[in-house]
Amino acid sequence: MGNNPTKFQLVIARIEANSPSVQELSLEKHDVGDKRTRVLAEALRQNNTLERLNLSACNVTSLGVRYLSDAICNIIITSNIRRINISDNPKVGPEGGKYLANALKNNKILEQLAVNNCGLGDEGFIPIAEALSTNRSLAVIEAGENEITDEGAKAIGDALKLNTSLEGISLWTNLITSNGAQHIAEGLAANKTLVWIGLGGNGVDVEGAWALAEGLRGNMSLQWLAMGGNMLGDRGAMHLATVLANDACGLQSIGMGGNEISDDGATNLAGALKTNTKLRSLGLGGNRIGDEGAKQLAEMLLTNNTLQKLLISSNILGDTAVVHLATALETNTGLETLLLADNPFSDEGGESLARVLCETNKTLRTLDVHNSQMTNGSEKKIVKALQNQSALTKLGSAFGTKQNAITFIKGDENKEAREKQERRLEVAAAVKTYRNKAIPGIEEGAEMF
């Protein structure tokens, strides 16, 4: 038994043999450590068939990253690795970031790099950003949860002015404020290739929203902007609304959940979308939007048939708000997803929605109404009617137990988890077009912030 090779050794042997059948290797959550990473790196020097490597949560440190970085820059047998994920290895640290930066300066093949929660800080991230000024292969960089500050944001903003290959940047849950957002906005004003950027969970406020709006004015390449969990407020929403009016930019999806936006902010956004013909997804979950804001959004839906997804769960929408939205759905032919979970509407609002969806609207496909204040009896009746008579394919309700005509979204009593799920749905929708190029998991709605 002692002479039998381990699974790791068998994998290494296949990599060394340059087996065409080994195109992807995932060692996620295995204690690979630096010693085995070195063995793997040596095997990669003899391989040009492996395309995707996942070493997330593998106890890899900066030393292991050094081995790996050297291997993908091998000039004898050119590496064919297109995707590398080393997220959740907090001991990679600033030194590991510098090794990765050196690899990006020399490697001409790598397309996607995920380094979330790697302890980079500005010291490790800035060299990576600077390398992107000259790198012409990387399309996606994920660097969430690395305590990157405005200095790191300035470095990526400067890189965007020169880079011509990046399509996606994730900077979720860092320490970026409005000053950093301004640097990024300056990069966006010059960049012509970036398709999506995630800045959720930072400290961007009104001034940052203004800067981003100015940077996006005339930018027709960026299609998805995620700003959830910042400090935009109504004034920040107003600034972003100005760039959405009259198709002043190419955004197709914008997420502003958890930003203390109330009726005033919703009103400004609704007004802008009356003339917008590009935006397909609007995320406003976890804010303070009430009946008046919902009324304005409903009036927008009377003329806007471009918007496909409206996410307004976890606000303060009562029956009046939901009745307005239901009335709009009588004539709207564009909206496909409406998330209303965790709002205080009752039977009147739920029944008005059910009536319209059963009798008139045949466009909406996804509806989430769980954790409202509808009575059990009324909600059960509504679920049954929607199951039998509506065009819905997904319905979120605590009473969704049968699965034939409708695939039910299960109810979730945990508000935080529910809001994260809404954001996952937004991410998945926004990057669907790029699912073949995205970091593995993003198309399934991988956690982004």
Coordinates of N, CA and C in Angstrom, one line a residue, residues 19-140:
S19 N -0.8 15.4 -21.1 CA -2.0 14.7 -21.5 C -3.0 15.7 -22.0
P20 N -3.5 15.5 -23.2 CA -4.6 16.5 -23.7 C -5.9 16.4 -23.0
S21 N -6.1 15.3 -22.2 CA -7.3 15.1 -21.5 C -7.3 16.0 -20.2
V22 N -6.2 16.5 -19.8 CA -6.1 17.3 -18.6 C -6.0 18.8 -19.0
Q23 N -7.2 19.4 -19.1 CA -7.3 20.8 -19.4 C -7.7 21.6 -18.2
E24 N -8.2 21.0 -17.2 CA -8.6 21.7 -16.0 C -8.2 21.0 -14.8
L25 N -7.6 21.7 -13.8 CA -7.2 21.1 -12.5 C -7.7 22.0 -11.4
S26 N -8.5 21.4 -10.5 CA -9.0 22.1 -9.3 C -8.6 21.4 -8.1
L27 N -7.8 22.1 -7.2 CA -7.4 21.5 -6.0 C -8.0 22.4 -4.8
E28 N -9.1 23.0 -5.1 CA -9.8 23.9 -4.2 C -10.0 23.3 -2.8
K29 N -9.7 24.0 -1.8 CA -9.9 23.7 -0.4 C -9.1 22.4 0.0
H30 N -8.1 22.1 -0.7 CA -7.1 21.0 -0.3 C -5.9 21.7 0.2
D31 N -5.3 21.1 1.2 CA -4.1 21.7 1.8 C -2.9 21.4 1.0
V32 N -2.8 22.1 -0.1 CA -1.7 21.9 -1.1 C -0.4 22.4 -0.5
G33 N -0.4 23.7 0.0 CA 0.8 24.3 0.5 C 1.8 24.6 -0.5
D34 N 2.9 25.2 0.0 CA 4.0 25.6 -1.0 C 4.8 24.4 -1.5
K35 N 4.9 23.4 -0.7 CA 5.7 22.2 -1.2 C 5.1 21.6 -2.4
R36 N 3.8 21.3 -2.3 CA 3.2 20.7 -3.5 C 3.0 21.7 -4.6
T37 N 2.8 22.9 -4.3 CA 2.7 23.9 -5.3 C 4.0 23.9 -6.2
R38 N 5.1 23.8 -5.5 CA 6.4 23.7 -6.2 C 6.5 22.5 -7.1
V39 N 6.0 21.3 -6.6 CA 6.0 20.1 -7.5 C 5.1 20.4 -8.7
L40 N 3.9 21.0 -8.4 CA 3.0 21.3 -9.5 C 3.6 22.3 -10.5
A41 N 4.3 23.3 -10.0 CA 4.9 24.3 -10.9 C 6.0 23.6 -11.8
E42 N 6.8 22.7 -11.2 CA 7.8 22.0 -12.0 C 7.1 21.2 -13.1
A43 N 6.0 20.6 -12.8 CA 5.2 19.8 -13.8 C 4.7 20.7 -14.9
L44 N 4.3 21.9 -14.5 CA 3.7 22.8 -15.5 C 4.8 23.3 -16.5
R45 N 6.0 23.2 -16.1 CA 7.1 23.6 -17.1 C 7.2 22.6 -18.2
Q46 N 6.6 21.5 -18.1 CA 6.6 20.5 -19.2 C 5.3 20.3 -19.9
N47 N 4.4 21.3 -19.6 CA 3.0 21.1 -20.0 C 2.5 22.3 -20.8
N48 N 1.8 22.0 -21.9 CA 1.1 23.1 -22.6 C -0.3 22.8 -23.0
T49 N -0.9 21.9 -22.2 CA -2.3 21.5 -22.5 C -3.3 22.0 -21.4
L50 N -2.8 22.2 -20.1 CA -3.6 22.6 -19.0 C -4.0 24.1 -19.3
E51 N -5.3 24.4 -19.2 CA -5.9 25.7 -19.5 C -6.4 26.4 -18.2
R52 N -6.9 25.6 -17.2 CA -7.6 26.2 -16.1 C -7.0 25.6 -14.8
L53 N -6.6 26.5 -13.9 CA -6.0 26.0 -12.6 C -6.7 26.7 -11.5
N54 N -7.2 25.9 -10.5 CA -7.8 26.5 -9.3 C -7.1 26.0 -8.1
L55 N -6.4 27.0 -7.4 CA -5.7 26.7 -6.2 C -6.3 27.5 -5.0
S56 N -7.6 27.8 -5.1 CA -8.2 28.7 -4.1 C -8.3 27.9 -2.8
A57 N -8.1 28.6 -1.7 CA -8.1 28.1 -0.3 C -7.3 26.8 -0.2
C58 N -6.0 26.9 -0.7 CA -5.1 25.8 -0.7 C -3.9 26.0 0.2
N59 N -3.9 27.0 1.1 CA -2.8 27.3 2.0 C -1.5 27.6 1.2
V60 N -1.7 28.3 0.2 CA -0.5 28.8 -0.6 C 0.0 30.1 -0.1
T61 N 1.3 30.3 0.0 CA 1.8 31.6 0.4 C 2.5 32.3 -0.7
S62 N 3.2 33.3 -0.4 CA 4.0 34.1 -1.5 C 5.0 33.2 -2.2
L63 N 5.6 32.3 -1.4 CA 6.6 31.4 -2.0 C 6.0 30.5 -3.0
G64 N 4.8 29.9 -2.7 CA 4.1 29.1 -3.7 C 3.7 29.9 -5.0
V65 N 3.3 31.1 -4.8 CA 3.0 32.0 -5.9 C 4.2 32.3 -6.7
R66 N 5.3 32.4 -6.1 CA 6.6 32.6 -6.9 C 6.8 31.4 -7.8
Y67 N 6.7 30.2 -7.3 CA 6.9 29.0 -8.1 C 5.9 29.0 -9.3
L68 N 4.7 29.3 -9.0 CA 3.7 29.3 -10.0 C 3.9 30.4 -11.1
S69 N 4.3 31.6 -10.6 CA 4.5 32.7 -11.5 C 5.7 32.4 -12.5
D70 N 6.7 31.8 -11.9 CA 7.9 31.4 -12.7 C 7.5 30.4 -13.8
A71 N 6.6 29.4 -13.4 CA 6.2 28.4 -14.3 C 5.4 28.9 -15.5
I72 N 4.5 29.9 -15.3 CA 3.7 30.3 -16.4 C 4.5 31.3 -17.3
C73 N 5.7 31.6 -16.9 CA 6.5 32.4 -17.8 C 7.7 31.6 -18.4
N74 N 7.5 30.3 -18.3 CA 8.6 29.4 -18.9 C 8.7 29.7 -20.4
I75 N 9.9 29.8 -20.9 CA 10.1 30.1 -22.3 C 10.4 28.9 -23.1
I76 N 10.7 27.8 -22.5 CA 11.1 26.6 -23.2 C 9.8 25.9 -23.7
I77 N 8.8 25.6 -22.8 CA 7.5 25.1 -23.2 C 6.5 26.2 -22.8
T78 N 5.9 26.9 -23.7 CA 5.0 28.0 -23.4 C 3.8 27.5 -22.7
S79 N 3.5 28.1 -21.6 CA 2.3 27.8 -20.8 C 1.0 28.1 -21.6
N80 N 0.0 27.2 -21.5 CA -1.2 27.4 -22.1 C -2.4 27.7 -21.1
I81 N -2.0 28.0 -19.9 CA -3.0 28.3 -18.8 C -3.7 29.6 -19.1
R82 N -5.0 29.6 -19.2 CA -5.8 30.8 -19.5 C -6.4 31.4 -18.2
R83 N -6.7 30.5 -17.2 CA -7.4 30.9 -16.0 C -6.7 30.4 -14.8
I84 N -6.5 31.3 -13.9 CA -5.9 30.9 -12.6 C -6.7 31.5 -11.5
N85 N -7.0 30.7 -10.5 CA -7.8 31.2 -9.3 C -7.0 30.8 -8.1
I86 N -6.4 31.8 -7.4 CA -5.7 31.5 -6.1 C -6.3 32.3 -5.0
S87 N -7.6 32.5 -5.1 CA -8.4 33.3 -4.1 C -8.3 32.5 -2.7
D88 N -8.6 33.3 -1.7 CA -8.7 32.7 -0.3 C -7.4 32.1 0.2
N89 N -6.3 32.7 -0.2 CA -5.0 32.3 0.3 C -4.4 33.6 0.9
P90 N -4.8 34.0 2.1 CA -4.4 35.3 2.6 C -2.9 35.4 2.9
K91 N -2.2 34.3 2.9 CA -0.7 34.4 3.1 C 0.0 34.7 1.8
V92 N -0.7 34.9 0.7 CA 0.0 35.3 -0.6 C 0.7 36.7 -0.3
G93 N -0.1 37.6 0.2 CA 0.4 38.8 0.7 C 1.0 39.7 -0.4
P94 N 1.6 40.9 0.0 CA 2.2 41.8 -0.9 C 3.3 41.2 -1.8
E95 N 4.1 40.4 -1.2 CA 5.2 39.8 -1.9 C 4.7 38.9 -3.1
G96 N 3.6 38.1 -2.8 CA 3.0 37.3 -3.8 C 2.4 38.2 -4.9
G97 N 1.9 39.3 -4.6 CA 1.3 40.2 -5.6 C 2.4 40.7 -6.5
K98 N 3.6 40.9 -6.0 CA 4.7 41.4 -6.8 C 5.2 40.3 -7.8
Y99 N 5.2 39.0 -7.3 CA 5.5 37.9 -8.2 C 4.5 37.8 -9.3
L100 N 3.2 38.0 -9.0 CA 2.1 37.9 -10.0 C 2.3 39.0 -11.0
A101 N 2.6 40.2 -10.5 CA 2.8 41.4 -11.4 C 3.9 41.1 -12.4
N102 N 5.0 40.5 -12.0 CA 6.1 40.1 -12.9 C 5.7 39.1 -13.9
A103 N 4.8 38.2 -13.5 CA 4.3 37.2 -14.5 C 3.4 37.9 -15.5
L104 N 2.6 38.8 -15.1 CA 1.7 39.5 -16.0 C 2.5 40.4 -17.0
K105 N 3.7 40.8 -16.7 CA 4.5 41.6 -17.6 C 5.1 40.7 -18.7
N106 N 5.2 39.4 -18.4 CA 5.9 38.5 -19.3 C 5.0 37.5 -20.0
N107 N 3.9 37.1 -19.3 CA 3.0 36.1 -19.9 C 2.1 36.7 -20.9
K108 N 1.9 36.0 -22.0 CA 1.1 36.5 -23.1 C -0.2 35.7 -23.3
I109 N -0.4 34.8 -22.4 CA -1.5 33.8 -22.6 C -2.7 34.0 -21.6
L110 N -2.3 34.3 -20.3 CA -3.3 34.3 -19.2 C -4.4 35.3 -19.5
E111 N -5.6 34.9 -19.4 CA -6.8 35.7 -19.7 C -7.6 36.1 -18.4
Q112 N -7.5 35.3 -17.4 CA -8.3 35.5 -16.2 C -7.5 35.2 -14.9
L113 N -7.6 36.1 -13.9 CA -6.8 35.9 -12.7 C -7.7 36.3 -11.5
A114 N -7.9 35.4 -10.6 CA -8.7 35.7 -9.4 C -7.8 35.6 -8.2
V115 N -7.7 36.7 -7.5 CA -6.9 36.8 -6.3 C -7.7 37.5 -5.1
N116 N -8.9 37.1 -5.0 CA -9.7 37.6 -3.9 C -9.2 37.1 -2.6
N117 N -9.2 37.9 -1.6 CA -8.8 37.6 -0.2 C -7.5 36.9 -0.2
C118 N -6.5 37.6 -0.7 CA -5.1 37.2 -0.7 C -4.2 38.0 0.1
G119 N -4.7 39.0 0.8 CA -3.9 39.8 1.7 C -2.9 40.7 0.9
L120 N -3.3 41.1 -0.3 CA -2.5 41.9 -1.1 C -2.2 43.3 -0.6
G121 N -3.2 44.0 -0.2 CA -3.1 45.4 0.2 C -2.6 46.2 -1.0
D122 N -2.4 47.5 -0.8 CA -1.9 48.3 -1.9 C -0.5 47.9 -2.4
E123 N 0.3 47.5 -1.4 CA 1.6 47.1 -1.8 C 1.7 45.9 -2.8
G124 N 0.7 45.0 -2.7 CA 0.7 43.9 -3.6 C -0.1 44.1 -4.8
F125 N -1.2 45.0 -4.7 CA -2.1 45.2 -5.8 C -1.5 46.2 -6.8
I126 N -0.9 47.3 -6.3 CA -0.4 48.3 -7.2 C 0.6 47.8 -8.3
P127 N 1.5 46.9 -7.9 CA 2.3 46.3 -9.0 C 1.5 45.5 -10.1
I128 N 0.5 44.8 -9.6 CA -0.4 44.1 -10.6 C -1.1 45.1 -11.5
A129 N -1.6 46.2 -10.9 CA -2.3 47.2 -11.7 C -1.3 47.8 -12.7
E130 N -0.1 48.1 -12.2 CA 0.9 48.7 -13.1 C 1.2 47.8 -14.3
A131 N 1.3 46.5 -14.0 CA 1.6 45.5 -15.1 C 0.5 45.5 -16.1
L132 N -0.7 45.8 -15.7 CA -1.8 45.8 -16.7 C -1.8 47.0 -17.7
S133 N -0.9 47.9 -17.4 CA -0.7 49.0 -18.4 C -0.1 48.5 -19.7
T134 N 0.7 47.4 -19.5 CA 1.4 46.9 -20.7 C 0.9 45.5 -21.1
N135 N 0.2 44.8 -20.2 CA -0.3 43.5 -20.5 C -1.4 43.5 -21.5
R136 N -1.4 42.6 -22.5 CA -2.4 42.7 -23.5 C -3.2 41.4 -23.7
S137 N -3.1 40.5 -22.6 CA -3.9 39.3 -22.7 C -5.0 39.2 -21.6
L138 N -4.7 39.7 -20.4 CA -5.7 39.5 -19.3 C -7.0 40.2 -19.6
A139 N -8.1 39.5 -19.5 CA -9.4 40.0 -19.7 C -10.2 40.3 -18.4
V140 N -9.9 39.5 -17.4 CA -10.7 39.6 -16.1 C -9.7 39.5 -15.0

